[in-house]
Amino acid sequence: MNNQQFERPIMKTLSIKDIAVKAGVSITTVSFIINGKAKEKSISEAVIKKVEKIIKESGYKPNQIARSLRTGNSNIIGLIIEDISNSFFSRIARLIEDKAYKKGYKIIYSSTENNVDKAKELINMFKSRKVDGYIISPTMGIEEDIQVLLADNKPVILFDRNLSGVDTNYVGADHFKASYQSIESFIKKGKKKIALVTTDIDVEQIIERFEGYKQALVDNNIPYAEELVLKIQFNQDEAETIEEMKKLFLSKDIDAVLFATNYLAISGLKTLKQLNKKVGDEFSVIAYDDHEIFELHTPSISAVQQPLEEIAETVIQLILNQLSSKSKLENQKVIIPAKLIER
Amino acid sequence: MNNQQFERPIMKTLSIKDIAVKAGVSITTVSFIINGKAKEKSISEAVIKKVEKIIKESGYKPNQIARSLRTGNSNIIGLIIEDISNSFFSRIARLIEDKAYKKGYKIIYSSTENNVDKAKELINMFKSRKVDGYIISPTMGIEEDIQVLLADNKPVILFDRNLSGVDTNYVGADHFKASYQSIESFIKKGKKKIALVTTDIDVEQIIERFEGYKQALVDNNIPYAEELVLKIQFNQDEAETIEEMKKLFLSKDIDAVLFATNYLAISGLKTLKQLNKKVGDEFSVIAYDDHEIFELHTPSISAVQQPLEEIAETVIQLILNQLSSKSKLENQKVIIPAKLIER
DNA sequence: AAAAGTTGTTAAAACGTTTTACCAATACTT
DNA sequence: AAGTATTGGTAAAACGTTTTAACAACTTTT
């Protein structure tokens, strides 16, 4: 690498003081004008105009850091998700970002990779950056940290998965029901040997999907058989996942399978492709969480579609309510129905 | 909504002063210890131990806002991308985040939606938040804003697409060559009527793909025909895009098509599905930017794969170098080869 | 024995805001 | 004419750090 060096010219950035001096008024006056308190503080129209003109011309932007230090809030919302490269999360993130942005809030996000330590660290980092509120798709084990946030009176909205130990806001889909309905749709088609491929992480939404699966079987007089449930280790290498699935698909005379997450479904489709086994009348598949792939696949794959837009909207609504209210609002759990898209 | 109210208990967060008082030393001493300058400032071993113990026990975390205000930097890198819900960007973002994180830097990201005004706004927001450096996949029209950042001596790394007007660092794939090779691979298979579906946005990487397409044709004595190039308006409704593609695919006796972006390829596959036209020997397809869909599609779709890992690594390397150097380093343009994955 | 270092520590300024409390001058009431 | 509001504005404290410059008390060098 070529390390030829240049001198660093120093360009002083403008401060409120510079504006005040230029306008011949006090810092206070400028501050009032910037913050829209000019009327309230009865600053004369002439002064307002003059200061605003100078601000516009000079391109002055208040230092948000100083502002945050003084006011104690940052207009930033921390978003903690499992993995931004998962399309479910990236799409939610995008929606949340858009909506927050329109209300003057910015988002800092980070991925936990479903790792408790990283999640805790992220919460700490956000805390020391004084974010105004938290939107979290939690991992197990951060209950206490969330309690601390709540004790500190910060708004916290959990989404996608609830944390049974903590009493806070939650927005998520009705996973039990969606799972139940998926299985019922299999049964209506005459399926008998219905498998479930799920992950081994113990989070509420995964458990619910599992429960929905079991309950639907039982309610329809099909005995629940443990060997038809494959639990894939989280973060396991995809090749290994495919091997495990192959075993399942080959050994039992399975005629339908519900995948509890979209990435598992994708691995499942890869598995089927390798086995040269076609999805169709004798072998039905439903994926949990829709994905562009499923629509395009030949044949198209049915999927449970979570109402992303609605989830994002609710999440942002809840947090903004909390942020604008001086007192703590009562916690809400919002369960939104998910939709089975049959293809 | 139930607005039952609770009182907000106030829990004072610890400051360095609290620690100093508790330890019976000055704030300065605590600060030195926190910042690893204890040795250098010859603080006694006993005091160091005592203060560290108190810090650990109390769970004190320095207020990063105050720290930023004082030092003028934030340990935050701003990442500006086109759209986090596009898998190319979300995967890059994730890699960059991971790598930055390991070096003690945090990432704030935001999407521009390829909108100049939003991009400018984001730069301003990052500026007022005093981010230490910028990683940007730029839109046209923000050249000046970037110049301002550079004049202010902030490290800026562009990626994915270069901005011809600005002299700064850039990391991207060799789009011209990858496109050229894709077309050549078509020609080797005996294709004659090769179409290009691209977008109308005038960014360098798109133009390069177009140039590669043209050049490969010319070099192989196939006349370039304007009517075989379809430029899709950015952000256009997908239904309309599909209509336009239908027209193209039906009207000319096209035997191969290169899609200049992965989302266009996905729309293209949907179009073909609707037309009941199969990808295969008589109709070849290559997508630019790989996507899980392409591997899984029946038949599998060839794609140009950008070396995400390498791009992310280079980007982060460049920016960290700049950040740790007190003087400005010479700008670098790093072009990384992209790989055509034939499926 | 005076000068020069070293060791261990600290007071106070500075970063750029917001906000409280206050002031001066004029206008309105009584 | 005295008191009271209103208008238009400001000085200074505070937010929680980092860092500079200094100091006291020793120790070593001359």
XYZ file of C-alpha atoms (C1' of nucleotides) in Angstrom:
746
model
C 0.000 0.000 0.000
C 1.211 3.434 -0.898
C 1.421 5.542 2.194
C 2.173 8.851 0.668
C 0.899 11.405 3.074
C -1.001 14.607 2.800
C -1.549 17.247 5.381
C -4.889 17.324 7.055
C -6.473 20.701 6.611
C -8.638 21.583 9.538
C -12.065 22.848 8.732
C -13.817 24.090 11.794
C -17.432 23.068 11.822
C -19.912 25.705 12.753
C -21.408 25.852 16.192
C -24.404 27.628 17.532
C -22.049 30.226 18.883
C -20.849 31.138 15.420
C -24.399 31.683 14.348
C -25.138 33.765 17.415
C -22.111 35.967 16.816
C -22.899 36.380 13.168
C -26.471 37.358 13.981
C -25.480 39.572 16.881
C -27.753 37.757 19.311
C -27.206 35.352 22.166
C -26.765 31.623 21.921
C -30.002 31.194 23.795
C -31.950 33.074 21.184
C -30.528 30.971 18.404
C -31.312 27.818 20.324
C -34.905 28.873 20.837
C -35.293 29.553 17.154
C -33.752 26.269 16.130
C -36.053 24.387 18.414
C -39.191 26.120 17.308
C -39.669 27.867 20.623
C -39.257 31.321 19.181
C -42.942 32.213 19.362
C -43.377 30.790 22.791
C -40.386 32.748 24.006
C -41.595 35.794 22.181
C -38.644 36.411 19.948
C -39.354 39.147 17.425
C -40.174 38.267 13.887
C -37.206 40.267 12.641
C -34.701 38.357 14.733
C -36.218 35.025 13.753
C -35.934 35.862 10.078
C -32.384 37.065 10.407
C -31.184 34.045 12.324
C -32.966 31.604 10.066
C -31.391 33.232 7.064
C -27.924 32.937 8.525
C -28.507 29.318 9.465
C -29.686 28.461 5.997
C -26.865 30.277 4.277
C -24.151 28.846 6.441
C -25.506 25.308 6.308
C -25.248 25.014 10.056
C -26.484 21.738 11.535
C -26.748 21.315 15.297
C -24.355 18.862 16.828
C -26.583 15.983 17.792
C -24.062 14.635 20.223
C -24.087 17.777 22.283
C -27.820 17.881 22.029
C -28.094 14.326 23.241
C -25.760 14.941 26.097
C -27.816 17.826 27.256
C -31.291 16.422 26.719
C -30.566 12.820 27.553
C -32.188 11.477 24.456
C -30.960 10.775 21.011
C -33.888 10.350 18.650
C -32.412 6.998 17.915
C -34.182 3.710 18.317
C -32.095 0.602 18.735
C -33.175 -2.380 16.680
C -31.809 -5.729 17.713
C -32.550 -8.623 15.414
C -31.304 -12.087 14.905
C -29.695 -11.656 11.524
C -30.033 -8.836 9.059
C -29.166 -11.120 6.179
C -32.300 -13.172 6.781
C -34.951 -11.774 4.488
C -37.668 -11.815 7.130
C -35.596 -9.498 9.285
C -34.192 -7.346 6.564
C -37.651 -6.674 5.247
C -38.997 -5.887 8.677
C -35.975 -3.709 9.338
C -36.552 -1.790 6.194
C -40.188 -1.163 7.018
C -39.398 -0.132 10.562
C -36.648 2.139 9.362
C -38.939 3.861 6.888
C -41.675 4.436 9.371
C -39.361 5.608 12.125
C -37.610 7.912 9.734
C -40.850 9.653 8.887
C -41.339 10.439 12.549
C -37.874 11.875 12.933
C -36.309 8.837 14.514
C -33.258 7.045 13.262
C -32.534 3.388 13.665
C -29.319 1.728 14.747
C -29.522 -1.969 14.172
C -27.373 -4.925 14.981
C -27.605 -8.668 14.634
C -27.341 -11.029 17.579
C -26.816 -14.208 15.586
C -28.956 -15.663 18.326
C -26.026 -15.383 20.668
C -26.878 -14.312 24.213
C -23.556 -12.666 24.864
C -23.692 -10.623 21.728
C -27.253 -9.631 22.528
C -26.242 -8.442 25.984
C -23.324 -6.555 24.580
C -25.554 -4.866 22.050
C -27.970 -3.784 24.702
C -25.105 -2.296 26.645
C -23.774 -0.521 23.646
C -27.172 0.922 22.876
C -27.565 1.915 26.469
C -24.316 3.812 26.552
C -25.315 5.471 23.307
C -28.512 6.556 25.037
C -30.957 5.279 22.504
C -34.478 6.352 23.279
C -36.092 2.978 22.859
C -35.507 -0.614 21.946
C -37.069 -2.919 19.403
C -35.845 -6.424 19.977
C -36.344 -9.874 18.575
C -34.926 -11.470 21.685
C -32.838 -14.507 22.365
C -33.342 -16.569 25.473
C -31.319 -15.395 28.415
C -31.609 -11.647 28.080
C -34.651 -11.382 30.322
C -32.717 -9.659 33.064
C -31.116 -7.156 30.760
C -34.510 -6.223 29.470
C -35.784 -5.836 33.003
C -32.982 -3.381 33.616
C -34.010 -1.355 30.602
C -37.572 -1.326 31.799
C -36.512 -0.295 35.282
C -34.631 2.526 33.621
C -37.918 3.432 32.007
C -36.924 2.873 28.450
C -39.609 1.703 26.043
C -38.999 -1.851 24.904
C -40.946 -3.625 22.199
C -40.307 -7.283 21.586
C -41.294 -8.704 18.261
C -41.378 -11.980 16.398
C -40.787 -13.928 19.573
C -41.989 -13.267 23.054
C -40.002 -13.734 26.218
C -42.197 -15.412 28.756
C -40.326 -14.054 31.759
C -40.694 -10.365 30.990
C -43.681 -8.135 31.156
C -43.340 -5.750 28.267
C -44.816 -5.016 24.876
C -44.887 -7.683 22.258
C -45.906 -7.863 18.639
C -45.984 -11.112 16.763
C -47.935 -13.411 14.576
C -50.221 -16.130 15.800
C -47.805 -18.929 15.252
C -49.817 -21.613 16.958
C -52.827 -21.020 14.792
C -50.908 -20.667 11.549
C -49.103 -23.887 12.233
C -52.340 -25.593 13.212
C -54.030 -24.482 10.033
C -51.137 -25.592 7.906
C -51.338 -29.064 9.318
C -55.099 -29.096 8.921
C -54.711 -28.202 5.263
C -52.459 -31.221 4.881
C -54.977 -33.425 6.588
C -57.785 -32.182 4.383
C -55.757 -33.250 1.407
C -55.620 -36.709 2.913
C -52.061 -36.601 4.239
C -51.308 -39.073 6.986
C -47.589 -38.974 7.655
C -46.901 -35.350 8.300
C -43.393 -34.346 9.331
C -42.162 -31.180 11.012
C -38.705 -29.818 10.441
C -37.868 -27.220 13.041
C -34.925 -25.734 14.885
C -33.645 -26.569 18.315
C -33.734 -23.031 19.631
C -36.140 -22.655 22.477
C -37.933 -19.489 21.604
C -41.590 -19.003 22.026
C -42.523 -18.669 18.400
C -40.807 -21.909 17.516
C -42.423 -23.731 20.398
C -45.809 -22.427 19.352
C -45.337 -23.723 15.857
C -44.497 -27.068 17.320
C -47.541 -27.028 19.586
C -49.796 -26.077 16.701
C -48.470 -29.019 14.766
C -49.112 -31.445 17.612
C -52.519 -30.123 18.466
C -53.744 -30.277 14.884
C -52.691 -33.884 14.649
C -54.330 -34.841 17.898
C -57.540 -32.986 17.089
C -57.729 -34.951 13.881
C -57.045 -38.286 15.444
C -53.607 -38.702 14.008
C -51.186 -39.882 16.637
C -48.231 -37.637 17.241
C -45.044 -39.465 16.355
C -41.778 -38.123 17.646
C -39.758 -39.611 14.852
C -41.531 -37.377 12.369
C -40.119 -34.281 14.013
C -36.636 -33.236 13.033
C -34.950 -30.596 15.147
C -32.082 -28.959 13.343
C -29.356 -27.391 15.379
C -29.221 -23.634 15.027
C -26.344 -22.312 12.964
C -25.498 -25.781 11.816
C -23.715 -26.158 8.529
C -26.202 -26.417 5.699
C -24.593 -29.555 4.277
C -25.189 -31.366 7.509
C -28.732 -30.111 7.698
C -29.350 -31.513 4.256
C -27.953 -34.894 5.286
C -30.296 -35.050 8.251
C -33.232 -34.122 6.107
C -32.342 -36.748 3.563
C -32.488 -39.363 6.256
C -35.889 -38.186 7.380
C -37.343 -37.941 3.896
C -36.085 -41.352 2.865
C -36.643 -43.447 5.952
C -40.296 -42.798 6.709
C -43.038 -42.797 4.136
C -43.710 -39.156 4.727
C -46.320 -37.474 2.553
C -46.139 -33.916 3.835
C -43.766 -31.682 5.695
C -44.027 -28.354 7.452
C -40.810 -26.376 7.730
C -40.785 -24.133 10.757
C -38.584 -21.437 9.230
C -37.940 -20.224 5.732
C -34.259 -21.042 5.700
C -35.062 -24.586 6.759
C -37.569 -24.778 3.942
C -34.940 -23.603 1.506
C -32.535 -26.256 2.720
C -35.400 -28.706 2.474
C -36.046 -27.818 -1.135
C -32.375 -28.268 -1.869
C -32.538 -31.651 -0.215
C -35.506 -32.688 -2.296
C -33.762 -31.514 -5.409
C -30.747 -33.643 -4.564
C -32.988 -36.615 -3.881
C -34.786 -35.918 -7.112
C -38.002 -36.023 -5.186
C -40.686 -33.738 -6.564
C -43.017 -31.652 -4.504
C -46.532 -32.419 -5.655
C -49.580 -34.447 -4.900
C -47.787 -37.259 -3.147
C -45.425 -35.008 -1.251
C -46.707 -31.705 0.035
C -44.698 -28.948 1.579
C -45.481 -25.803 3.526
C -42.855 -23.274 4.556
C -43.108 -20.980 7.498
C -42.340 -17.376 6.545
C -42.760 -16.628 2.922
C -39.859 -15.983 0.598
C -39.600 -15.028 -3.045
C -38.154 -18.421 -3.724
C -41.382 -20.185 -2.866
C -43.455 -18.370 -5.384
C -40.963 -18.991 -8.106
C -40.198 -22.575 -7.317
C -41.475 -25.261 -9.672
C -43.952 -26.166 -8.421
C -44.796 -23.181 -6.248
C -44.495 -23.799 -2.550
C -47.230 -22.954 -0.080
C -46.122 -20.784 2.762
C -47.281 -19.126 5.921
C -47.027 -15.448 5.319
C -46.432 -13.175 8.248
C -47.964 -9.751 7.835
C -44.670 -7.878 7.813
C -46.176 -4.523 7.080
C -48.642 -4.859 9.886
C -46.053 -6.078 12.346
C -43.712 -3.224 11.500
C -46.515 -0.717 11.724
C -47.659 -1.979 15.100
C -44.168 -2.086 16.495
C -43.422 1.462 15.481
C -46.796 2.652 16.661
C -46.273 1.153 20.095
C -42.829 2.552 20.528
C -43.755 6.012 19.340
C -46.678 6.070 21.723
C -44.388 5.216 24.568
C -41.815 7.736 23.526
C -44.259 10.572 23.314
C -45.996 9.752 26.559
C -44.472 11.180 29.679
C -45.861 8.381 31.773
C -45.490 4.706 31.266
C -48.312 3.152 29.268
C -49.655 -0.238 30.040
C -47.972 -3.058 28.188
C -49.638 -4.577 25.212
C -49.350 -7.916 23.532
C -50.461 -7.733 19.950
C -50.988 -10.987 18.140
C -51.545 -10.671 14.449
C -52.937 -13.528 12.397
C -50.621 -15.087 9.845
C -51.925 -16.249 6.529
C -51.411 -19.577 4.836
C -50.803 -18.939 1.174
C -51.680 -22.087 -0.704
C -49.936 -22.379 -3.999
C -55.846 1.475 23.947
C -55.733 1.316 27.694
C -53.855 4.269 29.023
C -53.643 3.380 32.638
C -50.632 5.147 33.972
C -47.805 4.249 36.242
C -45.297 6.490 37.852
C -41.893 6.607 36.336
C -39.312 5.750 38.928
C -36.079 7.575 38.314
C -32.975 5.496 38.406
C -29.903 7.629 38.244
C -27.290 6.111 35.996
C -23.782 6.100 37.311
C -21.275 8.645 36.142
C -17.544 8.732 36.384
C -17.973 11.089 39.301
C -19.820 8.483 41.309
C -16.979 6.100 40.775
C -14.426 8.718 41.737
C -16.257 9.532 44.939
C -16.718 5.910 45.829
C -13.021 5.271 45.291
C -11.914 8.430 46.982
C -9.885 9.614 44.030
C -10.353 12.295 41.412
C -12.363 12.005 38.237
C -9.169 12.387 36.287
C -7.664 9.329 37.865
C -10.699 7.246 37.052
C -10.683 8.492 33.502
C -7.047 7.556 33.070
C -7.713 4.095 34.345
C -10.737 3.564 32.141
C -8.806 4.620 29.099
C -5.820 2.436 29.787
C -3.544 5.375 30.482
C -2.953 4.435 34.061
C 0.571 3.163 33.494
C 1.560 6.039 31.313
C 0.283 8.476 33.906
C 1.933 6.481 36.643
C -1.083 5.717 38.741
C -0.208 3.352 41.560
C -1.086 -0.300 41.241
C -3.197 -0.099 44.388
C -5.391 2.688 43.083
C -5.827 0.969 39.749
C -7.005 -2.203 41.418
C -9.381 -0.412 43.700
C -10.984 1.637 40.960
C -11.280 -1.291 38.615
C -12.981 -3.292 41.293
C -15.515 -0.565 41.941
C -16.193 -0.179 38.250
C -16.788 -3.844 37.798
C -18.996 -4.162 40.835
C -21.111 -1.178 40.045
C -21.505 -2.061 36.380
C -20.533 1.432 35.370
C -20.354 2.076 31.622
C -19.011 5.377 30.329
C -21.515 7.605 28.629
C -20.494 7.401 25.004
C -22.314 10.563 24.144
C -20.254 12.619 26.539
C -17.166 10.855 25.365
C -17.993 11.624 21.760
C -18.672 15.234 22.534
C -15.328 15.595 24.148
C -13.210 13.592 21.747
C -15.033 14.420 18.556
C -15.315 10.843 17.441
C -17.847 8.176 17.991
C -16.451 4.786 17.073
C -19.367 4.568 14.731
C -19.133 4.023 11.011
C -22.026 5.118 8.859
C -23.125 2.663 6.210
C -25.291 4.014 3.451
C -26.744 1.487 1.054
C -29.435 1.386 -1.530
C -31.816 -0.976 0.187
C -31.276 -3.234 3.149
C -33.999 -5.591 2.010
C -32.028 -6.457 -1.124
C -30.075 -9.566 -0.326
C -26.855 -8.330 -1.901
C -26.816 -5.389 0.472
C -28.086 -7.172 3.524
C -25.398 -9.790 3.166
C -22.695 -7.203 2.658
C -24.053 -5.222 5.572
C -23.915 -8.221 7.790
C -20.324 -8.987 6.867
C -19.248 -5.396 7.317
C -21.023 -5.214 10.627
C -19.295 -8.338 11.896
C -15.880 -7.202 10.885
C -16.286 -3.679 12.183
C -17.647 -5.002 15.430
C -14.545 -7.040 16.020
C -12.468 -3.899 15.779
C -14.604 -2.018 18.247
C -16.586 -0.077 15.719
C -20.330 -0.006 15.477
C -22.323 0.488 12.328
C -25.299 2.730 11.758
C -26.893 1.960 8.452
C -29.637 3.443 6.395
C -31.148 2.860 2.982
C -31.290 5.515 0.302
C -33.790 3.791 -1.952
C -31.614 5.305 -4.642
C -33.080 8.679 -3.840
C -30.623 11.562 -3.945
C -32.443 13.634 -1.382
C -32.617 10.833 1.084
C -28.947 10.098 0.528
C -28.030 13.694 1.228
C -30.179 13.743 4.281
C -28.542 10.600 5.557
C -25.101 12.044 5.091
C -26.160 15.072 7.052
C -27.620 12.988 9.780
C -24.463 10.957 10.039
C -22.414 14.109 10.032
C -24.316 15.607 12.887
C -23.968 12.325 14.741
C -20.231 12.623 14.217
C -19.634 9.245 12.699
C -15.969 8.517 12.227
C -16.190 7.280 8.671
C -18.533 6.542 5.827
C -19.127 3.461 3.721
C -21.413 4.337 0.871
C -22.963 2.677 -2.133
C -23.668 6.013 -3.714
C -26.439 7.373 -5.874
C -25.749 9.881 -8.592
C -25.858 13.451 -7.435
C -24.156 13.196 -4.074
C -20.706 13.960 -5.423
C -20.584 17.344 -3.750
C -21.704 16.037 -0.409
C -18.952 13.497 -0.528
C -16.446 16.174 -1.397
C -17.527 18.023 1.708
C -16.921 14.967 3.828
C -13.509 14.555 2.313
C -12.695 18.201 2.876
C -13.682 17.622 6.469
C -11.163 14.830 6.465
C -13.515 11.987 7.077
C -12.649 8.623 5.556
C -15.061 7.674 2.808
C -15.179 4.327 1.070
C -17.477 3.869 -1.879
C -18.482 0.380 -2.806
C -20.466 -1.495 -5.398
C -20.629 1.550 -7.629
C -18.085 4.219 -8.234
C -18.759 7.889 -8.604
C -16.700 9.195 -11.473
C -16.575 12.746 -10.202
C -14.990 12.083 -6.833
C -11.514 11.071 -5.931
C -11.856 8.706 -3.021
C -11.575 5.040 -2.164
C -13.616 2.534 -4.053
C -14.156 -1.190 -3.803
C -16.159 -3.064 -6.357
C -16.340 -5.978 -8.688
C -15.161 -5.966 -12.260
C -18.568 -5.573 -13.769
C -17.406 -5.000 -17.305
C -15.457 -8.207 -17.421
C -18.077 -10.315 -15.694
C -20.695 -9.077 -18.084
C -18.373 -9.641 -21.029
C -17.657 -13.177 -19.947
C -21.309 -13.935 -19.444
C -22.087 -12.895 -22.979
C -19.131 -14.857 -24.294
C -20.418 -17.944 -22.549
C -23.704 -17.480 -24.359
C -21.915 -17.095 -27.650
C -19.866 -20.234 -27.073
C -23.118 -22.094 -26.666
C -24.133 -20.832 -30.079
C -26.538 -18.130 -28.978
C -27.216 -15.417 -31.546
C -30.007 -13.248 -30.252
C -28.805 -12.205 -26.834
C -30.903 -9.767 -24.868
C -29.971 -7.594 -21.928
C -32.479 -6.576 -19.303
C -31.118 -3.758 -17.213
C -32.254 -0.774 -15.198
C -32.428 2.842 -16.239
C -30.368 4.145 -13.349
C -27.170 5.731 -14.486
C -24.668 4.326 -12.069
C -21.283 3.178 -13.060
C -21.690 -0.481 -12.321
C -24.810 -0.713 -14.433
C -23.187 1.136 -17.282
C -20.198 -1.193 -17.117
C -22.413 -4.209 -17.357
C -24.000 -2.680 -20.400
C -20.624 -1.921 -21.962
C -19.417 -5.435 -21.309
C -22.469 -6.757 -23.068
C -21.929 -4.562 -26.102
C -18.218 -5.167 -26.338
C -18.566 -8.943 -26.155
C -21.066 -8.876 -28.995
C -18.922 -6.658 -31.155
C -15.772 -8.667 -30.477
C -17.622 -11.739 -31.637
C -19.025 -10.180 -34.739
C -22.566 -10.048 -33.540
C -24.105 -6.690 -34.308
C -25.383 -4.798 -31.311
C -29.124 -4.340 -31.629
C -30.773 -1.717 -29.535
C -34.131 -3.468 -29.516
C -32.621 -6.373 -27.591
C -31.865 -4.146 -24.629
C -34.684 -3.501 -22.196
C -34.192 -0.765 -19.659
C -36.545 -1.110 -16.740
C -37.383 1.961 -14.772
C -36.046 1.854 -11.243
C -38.654 1.286 -8.562
C -41.233 0.441 -11.164
C -44.081 -1.784 -10.149
C -43.169 -5.421 -10.679
C -46.351 -6.168 -12.611
C -45.419 -3.575 -15.174
C -41.886 -4.865 -15.373
C -43.230 -8.300 -16.116
C -45.423 -6.924 -18.881
C -42.454 -5.242 -20.526
C -40.421 -8.384 -20.298
C -43.206 -10.434 -21.811
C -43.207 -8.151 -24.803
C -39.467 -8.540 -25.214
C -39.438 -12.294 -24.771
C -42.301 -12.850 -27.198
C -41.586 -10.362 -29.943
C -37.999 -11.172 -30.842
C -36.678 -14.671 -31.280
C -34.363 -14.271 -28.352
C -32.304 -17.286 -27.309
C -30.463 -15.885 -24.300
C -30.806 -13.087 -21.807
C -28.535 -11.464 -19.259
C -30.267 -9.760 -16.373
C -28.238 -6.906 -14.971
C -29.477 -7.242 -11.387
C -30.797 -10.074 -9.310
C -34.206 -8.581 -8.717
C -34.649 -8.122 -12.450
C -33.669 -11.758 -12.919
C -36.258 -12.793 -10.381
C -38.922 -10.796 -12.166
C -37.666 -12.341 -15.380
C -38.093 -15.842 -14.031
C -41.595 -14.976 -12.948
C -42.292 -13.704 -16.437
C -41.038 -16.896 -18.002
C -43.139 -18.918 -15.637
C -46.209 -16.957 -16.638
C -45.349 -17.432 -20.298
C -44.777 -21.070 -19.633
C -41.422 -20.683 -21.320
C -38.751 -22.963 -19.910
C -35.159 -21.988 -19.302
C -32.990 -24.568 -21.037
C -31.047 -25.250 -24.170
C -33.072 -23.034 -26.432
C -33.391 -20.238 -23.941
C -30.445 -19.457 -21.677
C -30.386 -17.083 -18.779
C -27.705 -15.515 -16.641
C -28.425 -13.353 -13.619
C -26.156 -10.695 -12.268
C -25.643 -11.063 -8.515
C -26.297 -14.489 -7.198
C -29.296 -15.338 -5.062
C -30.443 -18.477 -3.331
C -33.324 -18.646 -5.733
C -31.068 -19.314 -8.680
C -29.505 -22.403 -7.247
C -32.846 -23.816 -6.316
C -34.714 -22.936 -9.453
C -35.622 -25.724 -11.847
C -33.507 -25.683 -13.837
C -30.742 -23.949 -11.906
C -29.895 -20.501 -13.161
C -26.366 -19.386 -13.918
C -25.312 -16.250 -12.147
C -22.490 -13.805 -11.752
C -21.359 -14.072 -8.194
C -19.793 -11.071 -6.562
C -17.229 -11.917 -3.933
C -19.163 -10.481 -1.020
C -16.763 -11.618 1.622
C -13.823 -10.129 -0.196
C -15.594 -6.868 -0.884
C -16.633 -6.517 2.729
C -13.165 -7.378 3.940
C -11.511 -4.856 1.649
C -13.948 -2.128 2.539
C -13.444 -2.579 6.230
C -9.710 -2.859 5.830
C -9.517 0.393 3.927
C -11.634 2.305 6.347
C -9.833 1.002 9.401
C -6.519 1.954 7.872
C -7.739 5.453 7.329
C -9.206 5.707 10.770
C -6.056 4.618 12.484
C -3.787 6.796 10.403
C -3.320 10.327 11.598
C -2.577 11.518 8.112
C -4.619 11.042 5.020
C -3.657 7.989 3.004
C -3.692 7.956 -0.717
C -6.933 6.819 -2.252
C -7.272 3.360 -3.618
C -9.532 1.791 -6.159
C -9.854 -1.922 -5.633
C -11.469 -3.927 -8.392
C -12.228 -7.499 -7.506
C -13.053 -10.068 -10.170
C -16.555 -11.466 -10.165
C -17.194 -15.079 -10.987
C -19.646 -16.542 -13.446
C -21.229 -19.574 -11.838
C -22.516 -21.817 -14.608
C -25.312 -24.039 -13.521
C 22.443 21.872 49.658
C 20.458 23.280 45.587
C 18.731 21.702 41.193
C 16.515 18.405 38.505
C 13.688 14.292 37.977
C 10.165 11.113 39.206
C 5.882 9.497 41.120
C 1.149 9.973 42.031
C -2.518 12.789 41.705
C -5.828 16.563 40.695
C -8.389 21.155 39.367
C -10.340 23.097 35.807
C -11.215 23.924 30.983
C -13.374 22.340 27.059
C -16.675 19.886 23.801
C -21.841 22.252 21.899
C -25.984 22.143 23.243
C -30.672 23.185 26.187
C -32.952 25.361 29.739
C -33.752 27.979 33.946
C -33.895 32.087 35.982
C -33.569 36.526 35.446
C -33.466 41.373 33.486
C -34.821 45.655 31.075
C -37.958 48.151 28.684
C -42.352 49.118 27.249
C -47.521 48.790 27.562
C -51.576 48.252 30.043
C -54.524 48.675 34.533
C -56.038 50.532 38.287
C -48.587 57.491 39.443
C -47.814 53.167 40.886
C -48.289 48.533 40.029
C -48.654 44.734 36.826
C -48.164 42.350 32.356
C -46.035 41.742 28.199
C -42.315 41.752 24.978
C -37.717 40.616 23.770
C -33.937 38.942 25.185
C -29.622 36.976 27.846
C -26.067 34.800 31.394
C -24.845 30.918 33.225
C -25.460 26.223 34.742
C -25.669 21.670 33.410
C -25.050 17.207 30.713
C -20.422 13.469 31.455
C -16.532 12.994 29.610
C -11.090 13.841 28.241
C -7.036 16.277 28.674
C -3.825 19.961 29.876
C -1.211 22.011 33.137
C 0.106 22.002 37.536
C 1.389 20.560 42.217
C 3.212 18.176 46.273
C 6.276 15.034 47.978
C 10.005 12.372 47.220
C 14.459 10.824 45.088
C 18.388 11.421 42.507
C 21.993 14.152 40.486
C 25.177 17.858 40.573
